[in-house]
Amino acid sequence: MDLLLFIREKVNEGAILEMFLGSVNAHAMVSFIEGSSMALQYNGLSDQEFQDFIVWLRDVKREWPDDGWVKKYLRELGGDHEAAIKKFLDFVAEFAATRKR
């Protein structure tokens, strides 16, 4: 979660997504997240907060359909990968804000 919040912060400050993903592609974001998760698991760590976020995104926000957020957001946003990634990151920030209350 912290890494996703960091990426969102830097992008909002003007950094380009390519710095983190190599390309502006929502599927690359999914791979990035899964790779980060695997690295944590390999090192005996977990990101329970991210797992809680997925449950929140699915159950509270109703933003995790069976085919995943990428396909949903790309459909909604006319195929705009950057907008889809930013929408996802905005939900990450919204969830994080609920945890700080």
Tab-separated table of N, CA, C and O in Angstrom:
chain	number	residue	atom	x	y	z
A	1	MET	N	0.827	-1.190	0.000
A	1	MET	CA	0.000	0.000	0.000
A	1	MET	C	0.869	1.250	0.000
A	1	MET	O	0.581	2.176	-0.740
A	2	ASP	N	1.885	1.247	0.836
A	2	ASP	CA	2.728	2.440	0.925
A	2	ASP	C	3.374	2.755	-0.418
A	2	ASP	O	3.482	3.922	-0.796
A	3	LEU	N	3.781	1.727	-1.126
A	3	LEU	CA	4.404	1.944	-2.431
A	3	LEU	C	3.406	2.537	-3.423
A	3	LEU	O	3.739	3.464	-4.169
A	4	LEU	N	2.180	2.056	-3.407
A	4	LEU	CA	1.153	2.606	-4.302
A	4	LEU	C	0.832	4.053	-3.940
A	4	LEU	O	0.646	4.893	-4.823
A	5	LEU	N	0.788	4.346	-2.658
A	5	LEU	CA	0.556	5.729	-2.224
A	5	LEU	C	1.716	6.627	-2.648
A	5	LEU	O	1.509	7.773	-3.064
A	6	PHE	N	2.933	6.106	-2.573
A	6	PHE	CA	4.103	6.852	-3.007
A	6	PHE	C	4.030	7.153	-4.507
A	6	PHE	O	4.283	8.288	-4.935
A	7	ILE	N	3.679	6.143	-5.291
A	7	ILE	CA	3.557	6.347	-6.738
A	7	ILE	C	2.510	7.408	-7.032
A	7	ILE	O	2.735	8.315	-7.832
A	8	ARG	N	1.362	7.324	-6.382
A	8	ARG	CA	0.298	8.314	-6.588
A	8	ARG	C	0.787	9.714	-6.245
A	8	ARG	O	0.561	10.667	-7.000
A	9	GLU	N	1.471	9.830	-5.126
A	9	GLU	CA	1.988	11.136	-4.708
A	9	GLU	C	2.943	11.704	-5.757
A	9	GLU	O	2.844	12.871	-6.140
A	10	LYS	N	3.857	10.877	-6.219
A	10	LYS	CA	4.850	11.343	-7.197
A	10	LYS	C	4.199	11.700	-8.534
A	10	LYS	O	4.564	12.683	-9.168
A	11	VAL	N	3.234	10.909	-8.961
A	11	VAL	CA	2.524	11.206	-10.216
A	11	VAL	C	1.758	12.514	-10.076
A	11	VAL	O	1.759	13.358	-10.984
A	12	ASN	N	1.125	12.716	-8.930
A	12	ASN	CA	0.404	13.977	-8.697
A	12	ASN	C	1.350	15.173	-8.649
A	12	ASN	O	0.941	16.297	-8.931
A	13	GLU	N	2.614	14.927	-8.318
A	13	GLU	CA	3.624	15.987	-8.308
A	13	GLU	C	4.235	16.204	-9.688
A	13	GLU	O	5.053	17.097	-9.863
A	14	GLY	N	3.861	15.355	-10.657
A	14	GLY	CA	4.345	15.546	-12.012
A	14	GLY	C	5.223	14.439	-12.569
A	14	GLY	O	5.626	14.493	-13.731
A	15	ALA	N	5.542	13.428	-11.765
A	15	ALA	CA	6.337	12.304	-12.273
A	15	ALA	C	5.515	11.529	-13.301
A	15	ALA	O	4.287	11.505	-13.229
A	16	ILE	N	6.192	10.918	-14.233
A	16	ILE	CA	5.491	10.128	-15.242
A	16	ILE	C	5.418	8.672	-14.786
A	16	ILE	O	6.316	8.173	-14.111
A	17	LEU	N	4.325	8.026	-15.142
A	17	LEU	CA	4.118	6.633	-14.730
A	17	LEU	C	5.202	5.696	-15.259
A	17	LEU	O	5.502	4.677	-14.639
A	18	GLU	N	5.792	6.048	-16.394
A	18	GLU	CA	6.830	5.206	-16.975
A	18	GLU	C	8.001	5.004	-16.011
A	18	GLU	O	8.708	4.003	-16.087
A	19	MET	N	8.216	5.960	-15.119
A	19	MET	CA	9.303	5.823	-14.140
A	19	MET	C	9.095	4.587	-13.275
A	19	MET	O	10.058	3.974	-12.819
A	20	PHE	N	7.857	4.225	-13.043
A	20	PHE	CA	7.545	3.120	-12.146
A	20	PHE	C	7.164	1.846	-12.888
A	20	PHE	O	7.422	0.753	-12.405
A	21	LEU	N	6.513	1.998	-14.036
A	21	LEU	CA	5.947	0.842	-14.734
A	21	LEU	C	6.634	0.504	-16.044
A	21	LEU	O	6.367	-0.535	-16.615
A	22	GLY	N	7.453	1.393	-16.556
A	22	GLY	CA	8.084	1.175	-17.847
A	22	GLY	C	7.236	1.652	-19.006
A	22	GLY	O	7.744	2.025	-20.047
A	23	SER	N	5.921	1.658	-18.810
A	23	SER	CA	4.995	2.167	-19.820
A	23	SER	C	3.693	2.528	-19.115
A	23	SER	O	3.442	2.080	-18.005
A	24	VAL	N	2.905	3.323	-19.781
A	24	VAL	CA	1.598	3.676	-19.220
A	24	VAL	C	0.619	2.613	-19.700
A	24	VAL	O	0.009	2.724	-20.757
A	25	ASN	N	0.514	1.564	-18.907
A	25	ASN	CA	-0.325	0.431	-19.263
A	25	ASN	C	-0.912	-0.140	-17.971
A	25	ASN	O	-0.157	-0.520	-17.063
A	26	ALA	N	-2.226	-0.175	-17.893
A	26	ALA	CA	-2.881	-0.647	-16.670
A	26	ALA	C	-2.530	-2.105	-16.370
A	26	ALA	O	-2.445	-2.496	-15.206
A	27	HIS	N	-2.298	-2.897	-17.407
A	27	HIS	CA	-1.907	-4.289	-17.188
A	27	HIS	C	-0.512	-4.354	-16.563
A	27	HIS	O	-0.233	-5.248	-15.754
A	28	ALA	N	0.350	-3.404	-16.931
A	28	ALA	CA	1.678	-3.330	-16.314
A	28	ALA	C	1.550	-2.991	-14.835
A	28	ALA	O	2.332	-3.481	-14.010
A	29	MET	N	0.564	-2.176	-14.478
A	29	MET	CA	0.340	-1.855	-13.064
A	29	MET	C	-0.039	-3.113	-12.291
A	29	MET	O	0.451	-3.339	-11.189
A	30	VAL	N	-0.904	-3.939	-12.865
A	30	VAL	CA	-1.281	-5.195	-12.207
A	30	VAL	C	-0.043	-6.067	-12.018
A	30	VAL	O	0.179	-6.629	-10.935
A	31	SER	N	0.790	-6.171	-13.033
A	31	SER	CA	2.018	-6.964	-12.930
A	31	SER	C	2.951	-6.394	-11.872
A	31	SER	O	3.577	-7.145	-11.107
A	32	PHE	N	3.050	-5.079	-11.820
A	32	PHE	CA	3.874	-4.415	-10.824
A	32	PHE	C	3.389	-4.757	-9.416
A	32	PHE	O	4.182	-5.111	-8.533
A	33	ILE	N	2.084	-4.676	-9.201
A	33	ILE	CA	1.500	-4.978	-7.891
A	33	ILE	C	1.734	-6.444	-7.528
A	33	ILE	O	2.148	-6.761	-6.410
A	34	GLU	N	1.479	-7.342	-8.475
A	34	GLU	CA	1.665	-8.768	-8.210
A	34	GLU	C	3.134	-9.097	-7.950
A	34	GLU	O	3.448	-9.901	-7.070
A	35	GLY	N	4.028	-8.474	-8.691
A	35	GLY	CA	5.462	-8.686	-8.476
A	35	GLY	C	5.907	-8.184	-7.114
A	35	GLY	O	6.694	-8.843	-6.417
A	36	SER	N	5.398	-7.024	-6.727
A	36	SER	CA	5.727	-6.483	-5.406
A	36	SER	C	5.214	-7.399	-4.309
A	36	SER	O	5.901	-7.646	-3.308
A	37	SER	N	4.021	-7.917	-4.495
A	37	SER	CA	3.439	-8.835	-3.520
A	37	SER	C	4.266	-10.112	-3.406
A	37	SER	O	4.514	-10.608	-2.296
A	38	MET	N	4.688	-10.632	-4.528
A	38	MET	CA	5.507	-11.851	-4.527
A	38	MET	C	6.849	-11.601	-3.838
A	38	MET	O	7.347	-12.454	-3.105
A	39	ALA	N	7.432	-10.432	-4.059
A	39	ALA	CA	8.701	-10.103	-3.403
A	39	ALA	C	8.524	-10.050	-1.889
A	39	ALA	O	9.376	-10.541	-1.136
A	40	LEU	N	7.418	-9.458	-1.438
A	40	LEU	CA	7.141	-9.431	0.003
A	40	LEU	C	6.996	-10.845	0.549
A	40	LEU	O	7.590	-11.186	1.580
A	41	GLN	N	6.209	-11.667	-0.134
A	41	GLN	CA	5.991	-13.044	0.315
A	41	GLN	C	7.295	-13.824	0.349
A	41	GLN	O	7.552	-14.582	1.293
A	42	TYR	N	8.119	-13.646	-0.653
A	42	TYR	CA	9.403	-14.335	-0.720
A	42	TYR	C	10.267	-14.000	0.486
A	42	TYR	O	11.017	-14.831	0.985
A	43	ASN	N	10.136	-12.776	0.957
A	43	ASN	CA	10.923	-12.318	2.098
A	43	ASN	C	10.194	-12.495	3.434
A	43	ASN	O	10.585	-11.921	4.441
A	44	GLY	N	9.127	-13.290	3.414
A	44	GLY	CA	8.421	-13.613	4.639
A	44	GLY	C	7.526	-12.498	5.164
A	44	GLY	O	7.157	-12.485	6.335
A	45	LEU	N	7.171	-11.577	4.297
A	45	LEU	CA	6.322	-10.453	4.684
A	45	LEU	C	4.996	-10.535	3.946
A	45	LEU	O	4.862	-11.238	2.960
A	46	SER	N	4.030	-9.789	4.434
A	46	SER	CA	2.768	-9.693	3.715
A	46	SER	C	2.289	-8.255	3.806
A	46	SER	O	2.761	-7.481	4.633
A	47	ASP	N	1.365	-7.919	2.958
A	47	ASP	CA	0.774	-6.585	2.975
A	47	ASP	C	-0.710	-6.760	3.246
A	47	ASP	O	-1.530	-6.719	2.337
A	48	GLN	N	-1.035	-6.998	4.513
A	48	GLN	CA	-2.423	-7.221	4.885
A	48	GLN	C	-3.285	-6.019	4.537
A	48	GLN	O	-4.446	-6.166	4.163
A	49	GLU	N	-2.703	-4.833	4.631
A	49	GLU	CA	-3.470	-3.634	4.302
A	49	GLU	C	-3.920	-3.660	2.841
A	49	GLU	O	-5.041	-3.278	2.522
A	50	PHE	N	-3.069	-4.149	1.940
A	50	PHE	CA	-3.464	-4.244	0.539
A	50	PHE	C	-4.583	-5.260	0.373
A	50	PHE	O	-5.526	-5.032	-0.383
A	51	GLN	N	-4.486	-6.373	1.081
A	51	GLN	CA	-5.553	-7.368	1.012
A	51	GLN	C	-6.866	-6.785	1.533
A	51	GLN	O	-7.935	-7.022	0.956
A	52	ASP	N	-6.779	-5.997	2.605
A	52	ASP	CA	-7.968	-5.326	3.134
A	52	ASP	C	-8.515	-4.317	2.125
A	52	ASP	O	-9.731	-4.157	1.989
A	53	PHE	N	-7.612	-3.658	1.412
A	53	PHE	CA	-8.015	-2.709	0.375
A	53	PHE	C	-8.809	-3.406	-0.727
A	53	PHE	O	-9.852	-2.911	-1.163
A	54	ILE	N	-8.344	-4.564	-1.162
A	54	ILE	CA	-9.038	-5.299	-2.223
A	54	ILE	C	-10.446	-5.664	-1.773
A	54	ILE	O	-11.411	-5.518	-2.531
A	55	VAL	N	-10.576	-6.124	-0.539
A	55	VAL	CA	-11.900	-6.454	-0.001
A	55	VAL	C	-12.778	-5.209	0.034
A	55	VAL	O	-13.948	-5.240	-0.361
A	56	TRP	N	-12.235	-4.087	0.493
A	56	TRP	CA	-12.962	-2.812	0.545
A	56	TRP	C	-13.382	-2.369	-0.860
A	56	TRP	O	-14.523	-1.964	-1.079
A	57	LEU	N	-12.446	-2.471	-1.810
A	57	LEU	CA	-12.738	-2.059	-3.186
A	57	LEU	C	-13.861	-2.915	-3.773
A	57	LEU	O	-14.758	-2.402	-4.446
A	58	ARG	N	-13.839	-4.194	-3.455
A	58	ARG	CA	-14.862	-5.117	-3.956
A	58	ARG	C	-16.192	-4.959	-3.227
A	58	ARG	O	-17.237	-4.799	-3.858
A	59	ASP	N	-16.156	-4.979	-1.906
A	59	ASP	CA	-17.391	-5.055	-1.123
A	59	ASP	C	-18.014	-3.708	-0.798
A	59	ASP	O	-19.231	-3.595	-0.761
A	60	VAL	N	-17.200	-2.708	-0.565
A	60	VAL	CA	-17.718	-1.387	-0.190
A	60	VAL	C	-17.919	-0.507	-1.426
A	60	VAL	O	-18.989	0.067	-1.617
A	61	LYS	N	-16.915	-0.408	-2.248
A	61	LYS	CA	-16.985	0.483	-3.419
A	61	LYS	C	-17.596	-0.191	-4.650
A	61	LYS	O	-17.937	0.479	-5.604
A	62	ARG	N	-17.671	-1.512	-4.624
A	62	ARG	CA	-18.203	-2.274	-5.776
A	62	ARG	C	-17.409	-1.973	-7.053
A	62	ARG	O	-17.958	-1.797	-8.126
A	63	GLU	N	-16.085	-1.921	-6.888
A	63	GLU	CA	-15.192	-1.567	-7.983
A	63	GLU	C	-14.264	-2.710	-8.375
A	63	GLU	O	-13.236	-2.483	-8.992
A	64	TRP	N	-14.603	-3.929	-7.976
A	64	TRP	CA	-13.766	-5.074	-8.329
A	64	TRP	C	-14.655	-6.161	-8.932
A	64	TRP	O	-15.017	-7.132	-8.267
A	65	PRO	N	-15.014	-6.013	-10.201
A	65	PRO	CA	-15.854	-7.023	-10.842
A	65	PRO	C	-15.065	-8.306	-11.106
A	65	PRO	O	-13.850	-8.349	-10.910
A	66	ASP	N	-15.746	-9.312	-11.566
A	66	ASP	CA	-15.105	-10.605	-11.822
A	66	ASP	C	-13.929	-10.498	-12.789
A	66	ASP	O	-12.959	-11.242	-12.663
A	67	ASP	N	-14.018	-9.587	-13.737
A	67	ASP	CA	-12.929	-9.468	-14.709
A	67	ASP	C	-11.862	-8.454	-14.281
A	67	ASP	O	-10.957	-8.144	-15.036
A	68	GLY	N	-11.951	-7.946	-13.056
A	68	GLY	CA	-10.907	-7.086	-12.508
A	68	GLY	C	-11.090	-5.604	-12.796
A	68	GLY	O	-11.877	-5.211	-13.656
A	69	TRP	N	-10.345	-4.808	-12.057
A	69	TRP	CA	-10.473	-3.358	-12.172
A	69	TRP	C	-9.966	-2.836	-13.506
A	69	TRP	O	-10.507	-1.878	-14.039
A	70	VAL	N	-8.935	-3.460	-14.059
A	70	VAL	CA	-8.350	-2.949	-15.301
A	70	VAL	C	-9.382	-2.920	-16.421
A	70	VAL	O	-9.596	-1.880	-17.058
A	71	LYS	N	-10.011	-4.036	-16.662
A	71	LYS	CA	-10.993	-4.090	-17.756
A	71	LYS	C	-12.151	-3.139	-17.503
A	71	LYS	O	-12.615	-2.451	-18.410
A	72	LYS	N	-12.619	-3.079	-16.253
A	72	LYS	CA	-13.729	-2.195	-15.906
A	72	LYS	C	-13.365	-0.734	-16.168
A	72	LYS	O	-14.110	-0.002	-16.819
A	73	TYR	N	-12.219	-0.319	-15.668
A	73	TYR	CA	-11.827	1.086	-15.800
A	73	TYR	C	-11.505	1.441	-17.245
A	73	TYR	O	-11.825	2.535	-17.706
A	74	LEU	N	-10.873	0.536	-17.967
A	74	LEU	CA	-10.589	0.807	-19.378
A	74	LEU	C	-11.883	0.961	-20.175
A	74	LEU	O	-11.979	1.829	-21.052
A	75	ARG	N	-12.872	0.132	-19.874
A	75	ARG	CA	-14.182	0.286	-20.530
A	75	ARG	C	-14.782	1.650	-20.200
A	75	ARG	O	-15.241	2.372	-21.081
A	76	GLU	N	-14.801	1.973	-18.917
A	76	GLU	CA	-15.407	3.230	-18.472
A	76	GLU	C	-14.687	4.459	-19.019
A	76	GLU	O	-15.321	5.487	-19.252
A	77	LEU	N	-13.384	4.345	-19.199
A	77	LEU	CA	-12.569	5.505	-19.556
A	77	LEU	C	-12.093	5.474	-21.009
A	77	LEU	O	-11.129	6.135	-21.363
A	78	GLY	N	-12.807	4.729	-21.828
A	78	GLY	CA	-12.511	4.720	-23.259
A	78	GLY	C	-11.127	4.226	-23.618
A	78	GLY	O	-10.535	4.694	-24.595
A	79	GLY	N	-10.604	3.292	-22.840
A	79	GLY	CA	-9.294	2.715	-23.154
A	79	GLY	C	-8.113	3.534	-22.665
A	79	GLY	O	-6.971	3.218	-22.992
A	80	ASP	N	-8.349	4.566	-21.886
A	80	ASP	CA	-7.282	5.448	-21.393
A	80	ASP	C	-6.576	4.777	-20.208
A	80	ASP	O	-7.071	4.791	-19.087
A	81	HIS	N	-5.403	4.219	-20.471
A	81	HIS	CA	-4.668	3.485	-19.451
A	81	HIS	C	-4.215	4.388	-18.306
A	81	HIS	O	-4.289	3.999	-17.141
A	82	GLU	N	-3.755	5.570	-18.636
A	82	GLU	CA	-3.296	6.480	-17.583
A	82	GLU	C	-4.447	6.851	-16.648
A	82	GLU	O	-4.298	6.840	-15.420
A	83	ALA	N	-5.588	7.157	-17.213
A	83	ALA	CA	-6.757	7.498	-16.393
A	83	ALA	C	-7.192	6.307	-15.543
A	83	ALA	O	-7.581	6.481	-14.382
A	84	ALA	N	-7.111	5.103	-16.089
A	84	ALA	CA	-7.488	3.901	-15.340
A	84	ALA	C	-6.552	3.700	-14.144
A	84	ALA	O	-7.007	3.414	-13.032
A	85	ILE	N	-5.267	3.857	-14.368
A	85	ILE	CA	-4.294	3.709	-13.285
A	85	ILE	C	-4.531	4.771	-12.215
A	85	ILE	O	-4.529	4.481	-11.016
A	86	LYS	N	-4.734	6.001	-12.645
A	86	LYS	CA	-4.954	7.084	-11.688
A	86	LYS	C	-6.239	6.861	-10.889
A	86	LYS	O	-6.284	7.137	-9.684
A	87	LYS	N	-7.277	6.338	-11.526
A	87	LYS	CA	-8.513	6.039	-10.809
A	87	LYS	C	-8.247	4.992	-9.737
A	87	LYS	O	-8.703	5.118	-8.601
A	88	PHE	N	-7.515	3.943	-10.090
A	88	PHE	CA	-7.171	2.913	-9.129
A	88	PHE	C	-6.372	3.507	-7.970
A	88	PHE	O	-6.662	3.239	-6.801
A	89	LEU	N	-5.368	4.316	-8.286
A	89	LEU	CA	-4.547	4.926	-7.240
A	89	LEU	C	-5.353	5.877	-6.366
A	89	LEU	O	-5.082	6.000	-5.165
A	90	ASP	N	-6.345	6.534	-6.937
A	90	ASP	CA	-7.225	7.391	-6.133
A	90	ASP	C	-8.013	6.555	-5.122
A	90	ASP	O	-8.217	6.978	-3.983
A	91	PHE	N	-8.441	5.370	-5.530
A	91	PHE	CA	-9.118	4.482	-4.584
A	91	PHE	C	-8.153	4.010	-3.494
A	91	PHE	O	-8.549	3.865	-2.335
A	92	VAL	N	-6.907	3.777	-3.850
A	92	VAL	CA	-5.900	3.413	-2.850
A	92	VAL	C	-5.814	4.518	-1.797
A	92	VAL	O	-5.834	4.256	-0.591
A	93	ALA	N	-5.742	5.756	-2.252
A	93	ALA	CA	-5.640	6.890	-1.327
A	93	ALA	C	-6.913	7.045	-0.492
A	93	ALA	O	-6.839	7.344	0.709
A	94	GLU	N	-8.056	6.843	-1.116
A	94	GLU	CA	-9.317	6.939	-0.379
A	94	GLU	C	-9.369	5.890	0.734
A	94	GLU	O	-9.760	6.188	1.872
A	95	PHE	N	-8.969	4.676	0.410
A	95	PHE	CA	-8.948	3.622	1.408
A	95	PHE	C	-7.964	3.955	2.527
A	95	PHE	O	-8.287	3.812	3.713
A	96	ALA	N	-6.788	4.411	2.173
A	96	ALA	CA	-5.786	4.752	3.181
A	96	ALA	C	-6.301	5.848	4.113
A	96	ALA	O	-6.060	5.802	5.327
A	97	ALA	N	-7.046	6.794	3.565
A	97	ALA	CA	-7.606	7.871	4.385
A	97	ALA	C	-8.624	7.330	5.382
A	97	ALA	O	-8.719	7.841	6.503
A	98	THR	N	-9.364	6.298	5.003
A	98	THR	CA	-10.330	5.723	5.930
A	98	THR	C	-9.643	5.022	7.089
A	98	THR	O	-10.189	4.932	8.175
A	99	ARG	N	-8.437	4.539	6.862
A	99	ARG	CA	-7.680	3.829	7.898
A	99	ARG	C	-7.065	4.783	8.906
A	99	ARG	O	-6.799	4.413	10.028
A	100	LYS	N	-6.803	6.019	8.475
A	100	LYS	CA	-6.163	6.994	9.356
A	100	LYS	C	-7.136	7.684	10.294
A	100	LYS	O	-6.739	8.350	11.212
A	101	ARG	N	-8.428	7.536	10.032
A	101	ARG	CA	-9.435	8.196	10.863
A	101	ARG	C	-9.539	7.556	12.213
A	101	ARG	O	-9.393	6.483	12.538
